[in-house]
CSV table of C-alpha atoms in Angstrom, one decimal:
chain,number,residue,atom,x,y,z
T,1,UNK,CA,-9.8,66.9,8.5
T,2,UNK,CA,-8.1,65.4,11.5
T,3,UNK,CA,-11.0,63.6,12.8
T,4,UNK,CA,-12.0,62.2,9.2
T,5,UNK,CA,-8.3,61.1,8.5
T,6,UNK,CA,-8.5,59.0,11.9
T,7,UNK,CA,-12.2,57.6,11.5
T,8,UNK,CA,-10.5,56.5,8.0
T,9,UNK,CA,-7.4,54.8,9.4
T,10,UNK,CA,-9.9,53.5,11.9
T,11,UNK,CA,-12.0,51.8,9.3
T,12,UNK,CA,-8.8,50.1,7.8
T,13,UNK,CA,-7.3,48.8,10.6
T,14,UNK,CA,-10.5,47.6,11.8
T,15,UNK,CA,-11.2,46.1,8.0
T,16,UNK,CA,-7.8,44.3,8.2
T,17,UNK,CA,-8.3,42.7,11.5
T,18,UNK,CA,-11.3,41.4,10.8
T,19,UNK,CA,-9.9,39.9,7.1
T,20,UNK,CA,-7.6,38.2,9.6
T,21,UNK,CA,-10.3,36.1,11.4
T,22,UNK,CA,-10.8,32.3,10.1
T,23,UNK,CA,-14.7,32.8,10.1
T,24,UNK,CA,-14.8,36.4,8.4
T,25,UNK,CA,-12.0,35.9,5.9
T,26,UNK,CA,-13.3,32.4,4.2
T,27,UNK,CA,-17.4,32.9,5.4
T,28,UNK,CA,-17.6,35.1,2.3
T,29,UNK,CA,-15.5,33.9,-0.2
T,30,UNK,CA,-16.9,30.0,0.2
T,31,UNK,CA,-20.3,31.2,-0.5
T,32,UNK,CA,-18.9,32.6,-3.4
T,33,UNK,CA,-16.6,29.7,-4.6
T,34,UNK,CA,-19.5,26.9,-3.3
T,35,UNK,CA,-22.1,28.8,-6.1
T,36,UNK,CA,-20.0,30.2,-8.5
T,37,UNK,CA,-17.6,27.0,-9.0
T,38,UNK,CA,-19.1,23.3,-8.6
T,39,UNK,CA,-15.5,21.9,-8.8
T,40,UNK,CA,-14.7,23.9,-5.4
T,41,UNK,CA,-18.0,22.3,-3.8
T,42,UNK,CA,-16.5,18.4,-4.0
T,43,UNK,CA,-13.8,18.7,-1.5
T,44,UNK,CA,-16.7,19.3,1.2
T,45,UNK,CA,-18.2,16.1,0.8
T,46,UNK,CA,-15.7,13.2,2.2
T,47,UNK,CA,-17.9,11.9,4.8
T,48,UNK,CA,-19.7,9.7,2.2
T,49,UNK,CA,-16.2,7.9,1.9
T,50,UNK,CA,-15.9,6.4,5.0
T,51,UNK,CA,-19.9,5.6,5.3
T,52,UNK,CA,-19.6,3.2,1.8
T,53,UNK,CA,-15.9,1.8,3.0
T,54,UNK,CA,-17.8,0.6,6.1
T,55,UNK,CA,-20.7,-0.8,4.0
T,56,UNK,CA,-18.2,-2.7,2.2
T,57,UNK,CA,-16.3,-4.1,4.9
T,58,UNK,CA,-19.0,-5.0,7.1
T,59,UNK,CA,-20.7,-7.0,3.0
T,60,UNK,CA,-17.1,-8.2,2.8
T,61,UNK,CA,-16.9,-9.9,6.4
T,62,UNK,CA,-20.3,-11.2,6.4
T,63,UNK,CA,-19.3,-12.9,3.3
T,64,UNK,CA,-15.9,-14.0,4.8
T,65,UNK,CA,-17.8,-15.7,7.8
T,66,UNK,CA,-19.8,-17.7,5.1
T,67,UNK,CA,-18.2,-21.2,3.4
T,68,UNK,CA,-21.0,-20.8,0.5
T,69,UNK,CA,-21.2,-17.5,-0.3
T,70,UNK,CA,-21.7,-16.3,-3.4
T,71,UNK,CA,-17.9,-14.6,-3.4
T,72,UNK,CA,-14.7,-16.3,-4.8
T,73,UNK,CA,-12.1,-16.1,-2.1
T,74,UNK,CA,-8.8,-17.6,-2.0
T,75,UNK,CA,-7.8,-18.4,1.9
T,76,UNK,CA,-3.9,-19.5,2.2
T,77,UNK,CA,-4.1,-21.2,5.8
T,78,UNK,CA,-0.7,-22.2,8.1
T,79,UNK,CA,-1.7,-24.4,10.8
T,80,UNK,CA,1.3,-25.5,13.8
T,81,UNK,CA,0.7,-28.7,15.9
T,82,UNK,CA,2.7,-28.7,18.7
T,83,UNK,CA,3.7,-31.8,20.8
T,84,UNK,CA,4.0,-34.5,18.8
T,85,UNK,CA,5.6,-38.2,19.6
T,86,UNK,CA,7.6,-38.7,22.5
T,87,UNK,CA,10.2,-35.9,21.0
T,88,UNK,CA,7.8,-33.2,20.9
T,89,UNK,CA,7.8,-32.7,17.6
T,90,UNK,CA,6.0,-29.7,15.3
T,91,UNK,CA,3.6,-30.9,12.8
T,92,UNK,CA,3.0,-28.2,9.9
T,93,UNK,CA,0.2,-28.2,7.8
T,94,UNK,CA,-0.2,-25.2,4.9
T,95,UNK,CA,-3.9,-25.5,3.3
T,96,UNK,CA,-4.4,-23.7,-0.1
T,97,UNK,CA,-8.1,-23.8,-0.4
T,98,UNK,CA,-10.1,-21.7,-2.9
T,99,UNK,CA,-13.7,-21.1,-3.1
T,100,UNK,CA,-15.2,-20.8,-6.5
T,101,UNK,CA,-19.1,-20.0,-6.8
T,102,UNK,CA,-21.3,-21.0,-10.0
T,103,UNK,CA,-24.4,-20.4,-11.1
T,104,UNK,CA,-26.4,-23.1,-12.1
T,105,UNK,CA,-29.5,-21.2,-13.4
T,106,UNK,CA,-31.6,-19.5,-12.0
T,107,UNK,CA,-32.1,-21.3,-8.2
T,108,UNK,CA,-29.2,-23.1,-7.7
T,109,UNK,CA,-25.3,-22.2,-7.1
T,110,UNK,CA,-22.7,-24.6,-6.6
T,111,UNK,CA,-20.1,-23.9,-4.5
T,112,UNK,CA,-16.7,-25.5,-5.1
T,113,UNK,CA,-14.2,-25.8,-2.5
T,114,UNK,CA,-10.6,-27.3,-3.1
T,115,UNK,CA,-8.6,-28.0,0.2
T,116,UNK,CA,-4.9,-28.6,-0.8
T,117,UNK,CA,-2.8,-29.0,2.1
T,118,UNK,CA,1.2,-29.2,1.9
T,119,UNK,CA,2.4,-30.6,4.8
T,120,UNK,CA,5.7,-31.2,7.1
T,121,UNK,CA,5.2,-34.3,8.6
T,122,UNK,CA,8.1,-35.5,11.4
T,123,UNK,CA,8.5,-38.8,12.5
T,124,UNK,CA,11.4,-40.8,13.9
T,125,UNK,CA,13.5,-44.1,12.4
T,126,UNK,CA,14.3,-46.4,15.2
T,127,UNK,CA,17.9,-47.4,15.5
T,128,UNK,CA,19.8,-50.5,16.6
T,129,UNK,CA,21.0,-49.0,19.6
T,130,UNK,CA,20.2,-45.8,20.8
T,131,UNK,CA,17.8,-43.1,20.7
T,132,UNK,CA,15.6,-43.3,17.2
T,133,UNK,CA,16.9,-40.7,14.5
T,134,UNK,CA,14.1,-37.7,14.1
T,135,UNK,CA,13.0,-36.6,10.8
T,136,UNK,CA,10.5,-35.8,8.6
T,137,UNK,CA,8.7,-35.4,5.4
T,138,UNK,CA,7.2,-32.6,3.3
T,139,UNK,CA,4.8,-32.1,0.7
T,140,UNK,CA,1.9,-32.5,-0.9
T,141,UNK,CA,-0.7,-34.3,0.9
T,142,UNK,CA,-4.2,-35.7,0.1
T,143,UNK,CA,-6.4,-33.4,-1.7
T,144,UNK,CA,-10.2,-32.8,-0.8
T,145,UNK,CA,-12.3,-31.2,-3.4
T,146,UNK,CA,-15.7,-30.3,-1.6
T,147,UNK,CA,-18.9,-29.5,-4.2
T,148,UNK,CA,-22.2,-27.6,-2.3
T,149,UNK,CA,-24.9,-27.2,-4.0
T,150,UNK,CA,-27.0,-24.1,-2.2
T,151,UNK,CA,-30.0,-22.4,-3.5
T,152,UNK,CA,-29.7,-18.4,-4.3
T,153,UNK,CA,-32.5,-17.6,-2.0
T,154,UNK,CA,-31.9,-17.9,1.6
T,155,UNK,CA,-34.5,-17.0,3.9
T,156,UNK,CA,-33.0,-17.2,7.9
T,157,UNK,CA,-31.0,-20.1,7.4
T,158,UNK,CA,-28.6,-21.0,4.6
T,159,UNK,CA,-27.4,-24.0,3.8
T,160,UNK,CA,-25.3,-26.3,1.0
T,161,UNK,CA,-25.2,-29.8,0.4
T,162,UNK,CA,-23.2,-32.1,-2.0
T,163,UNK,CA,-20.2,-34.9,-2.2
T,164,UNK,CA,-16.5,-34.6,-0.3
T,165,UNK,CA,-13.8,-36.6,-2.3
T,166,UNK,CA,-10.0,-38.0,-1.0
T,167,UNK,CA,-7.9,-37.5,-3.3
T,168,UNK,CA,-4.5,-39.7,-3.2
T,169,UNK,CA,-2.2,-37.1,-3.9
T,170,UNK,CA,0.3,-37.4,-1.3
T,171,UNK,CA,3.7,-36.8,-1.9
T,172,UNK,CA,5.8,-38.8,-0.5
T,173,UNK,CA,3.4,-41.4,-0.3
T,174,UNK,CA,4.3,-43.7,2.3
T,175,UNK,CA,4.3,-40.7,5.1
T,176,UNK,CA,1.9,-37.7,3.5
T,177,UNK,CA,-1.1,-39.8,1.7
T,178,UNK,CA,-3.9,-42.4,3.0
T,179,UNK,CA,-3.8,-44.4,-0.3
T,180,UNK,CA,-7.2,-44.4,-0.7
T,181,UNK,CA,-9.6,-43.2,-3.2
T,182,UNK,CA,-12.7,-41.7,-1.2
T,183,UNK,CA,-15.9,-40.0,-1.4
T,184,UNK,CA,-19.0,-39.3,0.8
T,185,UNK,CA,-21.6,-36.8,1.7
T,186,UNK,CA,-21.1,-33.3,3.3
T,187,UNK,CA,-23.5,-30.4,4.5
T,188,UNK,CA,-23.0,-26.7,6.0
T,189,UNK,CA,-26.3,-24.4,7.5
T,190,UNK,CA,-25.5,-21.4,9.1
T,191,UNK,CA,-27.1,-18.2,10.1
T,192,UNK,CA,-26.3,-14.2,10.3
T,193,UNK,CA,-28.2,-12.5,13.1
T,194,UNK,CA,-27.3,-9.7,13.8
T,195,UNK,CA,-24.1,-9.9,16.3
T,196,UNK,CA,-22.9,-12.5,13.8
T,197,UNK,CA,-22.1,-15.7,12.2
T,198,UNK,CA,-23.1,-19.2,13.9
T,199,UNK,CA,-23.3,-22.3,12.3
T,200,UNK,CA,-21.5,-26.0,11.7
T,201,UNK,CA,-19.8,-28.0,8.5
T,202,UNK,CA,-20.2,-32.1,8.7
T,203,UNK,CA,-19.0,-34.5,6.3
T,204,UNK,CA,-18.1,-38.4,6.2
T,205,UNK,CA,-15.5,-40.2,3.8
T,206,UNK,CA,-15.5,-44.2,2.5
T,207,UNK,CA,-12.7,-44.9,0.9
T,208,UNK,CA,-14.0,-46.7,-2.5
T,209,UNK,CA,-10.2,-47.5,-3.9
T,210,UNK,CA,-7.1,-47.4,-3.6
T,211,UNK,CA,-4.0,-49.6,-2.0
T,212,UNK,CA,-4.6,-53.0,-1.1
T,213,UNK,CA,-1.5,-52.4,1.5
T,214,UNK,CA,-3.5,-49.3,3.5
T,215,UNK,CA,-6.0,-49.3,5.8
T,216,UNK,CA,-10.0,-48.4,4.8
T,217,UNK,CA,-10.9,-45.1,5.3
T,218,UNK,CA,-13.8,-44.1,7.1
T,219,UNK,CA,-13.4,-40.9,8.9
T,220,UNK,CA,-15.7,-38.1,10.1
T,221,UNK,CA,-15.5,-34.3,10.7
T,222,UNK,CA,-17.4,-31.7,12.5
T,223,UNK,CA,-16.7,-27.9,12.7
T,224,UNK,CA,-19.5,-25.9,14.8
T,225,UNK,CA,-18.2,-22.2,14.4
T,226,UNK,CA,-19.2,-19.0,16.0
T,227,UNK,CA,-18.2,-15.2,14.7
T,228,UNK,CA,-19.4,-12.3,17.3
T,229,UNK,CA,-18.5,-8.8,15.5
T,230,UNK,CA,-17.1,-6.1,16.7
T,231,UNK,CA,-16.6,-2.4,15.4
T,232,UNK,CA,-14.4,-1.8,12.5
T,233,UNK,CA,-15.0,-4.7,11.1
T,234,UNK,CA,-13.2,-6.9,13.9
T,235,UNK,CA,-14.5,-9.9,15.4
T,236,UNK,CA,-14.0,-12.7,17.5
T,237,UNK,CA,-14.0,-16.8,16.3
T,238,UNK,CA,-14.7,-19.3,18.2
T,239,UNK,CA,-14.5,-23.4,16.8
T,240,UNK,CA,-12.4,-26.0,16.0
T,241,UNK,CA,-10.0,-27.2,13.6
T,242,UNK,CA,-12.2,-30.0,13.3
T,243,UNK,CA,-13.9,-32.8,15.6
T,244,UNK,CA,-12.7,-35.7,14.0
T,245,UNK,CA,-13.2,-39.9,14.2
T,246,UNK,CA,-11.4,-42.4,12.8
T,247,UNK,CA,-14.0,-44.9,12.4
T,248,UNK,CA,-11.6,-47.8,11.6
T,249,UNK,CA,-10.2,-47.7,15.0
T,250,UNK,CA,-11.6,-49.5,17.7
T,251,UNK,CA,-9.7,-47.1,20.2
T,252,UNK,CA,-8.3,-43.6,20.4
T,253,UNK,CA,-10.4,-42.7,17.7
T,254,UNK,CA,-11.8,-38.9,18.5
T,255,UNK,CA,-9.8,-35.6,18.0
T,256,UNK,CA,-11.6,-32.8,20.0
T,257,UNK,CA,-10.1,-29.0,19.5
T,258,UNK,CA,-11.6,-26.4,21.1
T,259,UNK,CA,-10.6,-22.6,20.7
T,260,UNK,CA,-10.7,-19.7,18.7
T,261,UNK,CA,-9.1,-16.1,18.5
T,262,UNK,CA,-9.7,-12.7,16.9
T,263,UNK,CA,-10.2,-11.7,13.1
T,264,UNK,CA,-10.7,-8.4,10.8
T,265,UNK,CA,-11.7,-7.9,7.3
T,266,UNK,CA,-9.0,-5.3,5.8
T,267,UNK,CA,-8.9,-3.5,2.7
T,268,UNK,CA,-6.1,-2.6,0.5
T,269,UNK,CA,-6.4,-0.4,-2.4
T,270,UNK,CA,-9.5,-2.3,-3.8
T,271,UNK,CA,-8.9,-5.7,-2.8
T,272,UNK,CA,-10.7,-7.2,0.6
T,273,UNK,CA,-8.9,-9.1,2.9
T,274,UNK,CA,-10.0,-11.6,6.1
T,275,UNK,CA,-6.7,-12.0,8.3
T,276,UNK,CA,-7.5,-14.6,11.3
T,277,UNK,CA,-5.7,-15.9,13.9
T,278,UNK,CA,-6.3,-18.8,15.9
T,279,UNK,CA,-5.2,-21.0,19.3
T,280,UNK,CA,-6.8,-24.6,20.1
T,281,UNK,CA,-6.5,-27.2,22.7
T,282,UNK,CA,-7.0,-30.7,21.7
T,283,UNK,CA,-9.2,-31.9,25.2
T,284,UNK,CA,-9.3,-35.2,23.1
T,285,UNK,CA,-6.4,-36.2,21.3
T,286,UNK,CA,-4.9,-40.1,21.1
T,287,UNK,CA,-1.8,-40.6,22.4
T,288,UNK,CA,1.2,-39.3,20.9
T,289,UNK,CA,-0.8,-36.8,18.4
T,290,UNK,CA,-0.8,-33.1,18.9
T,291,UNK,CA,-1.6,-31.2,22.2
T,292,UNK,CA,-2.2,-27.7,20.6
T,293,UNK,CA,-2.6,-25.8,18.0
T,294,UNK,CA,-1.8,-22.3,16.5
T,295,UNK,CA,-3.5,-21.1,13.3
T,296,UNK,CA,-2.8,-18.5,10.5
T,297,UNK,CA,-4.9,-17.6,8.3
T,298,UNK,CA,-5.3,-14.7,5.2
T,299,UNK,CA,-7.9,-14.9,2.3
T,300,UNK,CA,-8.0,-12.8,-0.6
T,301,UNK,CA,-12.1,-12.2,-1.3
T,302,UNK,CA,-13.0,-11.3,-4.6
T,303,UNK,CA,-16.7,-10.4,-5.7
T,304,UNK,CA,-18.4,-13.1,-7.9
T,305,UNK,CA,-17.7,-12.5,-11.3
T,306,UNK,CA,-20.9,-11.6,-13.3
């Protein structure tokens, strides 16, 4: 009786230990909870979570690194010019510019892009005697509606094609617009391999109307741009804020930036997010305009409405 009472307490303690292993205890009952209840089953799948939140990133920046995709986005832009005149002054420029998509039939999107920048523009009043007074002005300046008309299938290269317009919206007029009614032609190709983005945006603008009392307008732009990813949805930028001439002038006419900086695509909740951030050199730059540059930038991207 002696021996069987211990072999019993034996085979308890030895039950209860085991129970209190991790790979014993829940071995068992997960079996039985993975087939007997479904609901219990769904908590062991969470690794297809982060697979489709990277899918979605990675479609959301390769859209983000595209002027004409098919993908309203709303990018709010702040843009710093540093050494400015002979006081050094900070020129600020703030560029509202949304990116509508619509379908025209079957082929054929057009792409609408409105660039609306509001602006802090210093300059100084020379006195009598003594050193000039610095100031400045701010708002609105002159609007640039931008219309690409791009076909819906893209083979290696996409591209988009259609008319720039100037706008004379400038607010106060004398310091933040050209005067000028204008419109000409502009163009953007680009390709995605797969490290990236690379491609350029070129347009021209004639003015057609406008003040008698401010000069023509006949000024060109050129933006090459260059996106190398990274992982987790980062990459690197590197272009200008614009290689521009001022054909009217017979000097002192080109503005070359060069630079770049890092980006990510970000999401919140639902919504997709491309925050950028940007530092340029002017190398060409007449005299008295802006050395250097620092750059902002977040867009909202939103998928095409069906």
């Amino acid at each position: 009786m002696r021996i069987k009472a211990l072999v019993l307490i034996i085979a308890i303690v030895g039950t209860l230990a085991l129970s209190a292993v991790p790979g014993w205890a829940q071995g068992p009952r997960d079996v039985t909870e993975a087939t007997e209840a479904t609901p219990t089953a769904e908590p062991q799948q969470p690794a297809a979570a982060p697979v489709t939140d990277t899918a979605a990133l990675e479609k959301a920046r390769k859209a983000a690194q595209n002027p004409i995709a098919s993908m309203i986005s709303v990018p709010f832009q702040e843009n710093w010019n540093f050494g400015i005149g002979s006081a050094d002054r900070v020129q600020n420029v703030f560029n509202i510019q949304p990116v509508i998509p619509l379908s025209l039939g079957a082929n054929w999107n057009v792409i609408a892009r409105f660039v609306t920048p509001i602006v802090y523009q210093p300059y100084a009043v020379p006195q009598a005697s003594g050193a000039p007074i610095q100031t400045g002005a701010y708002g609105l300046a002159d609007m640039q509606p931008q219309f690409y008309f791009s076909p819906k299938a893209h083979h290696t290269i996409t591209w988009g094609a259609g008319p720039i317009f100037l706008v004379p919206t400038g607010t106060p007029y004398h310091y933040l617009s050209q005067g000028k009614f204008g419109i000409g032609p502009t163009f953007v190709a680009l390709a995605q391999p797969h490290f990236g983005t690379i491609g350029v945006l070129v347009n021209n603008i004639w003015s057609v109307a406008g003040h008698q009392d401010r000069p023509d307008v006949n000024q060109f732009f050129l933006q090459p741009f260059l996106n190398y990813n990274l992982k987790k949805a980062w990459y690197l930028s590197f272009q200008t804020t614009g290689i521009t001439a001022n054909w009217e002038k017979p000097t002192d006419r080109w503005v070359v930036p060069i630079g770049g900086g890092p980006g990510r695509v970000w999401k919140f909740g639902h919504q997709a997010v491309n925050v950028q951030t940007f530092f340029f050199g002017n190398v060409v730059h007449p005299k008295g305009a802006s050395s250097w540059s620092f750059r902002m930038a977040f867009t909202l991207l939103f998928p095409k409405p069906k």
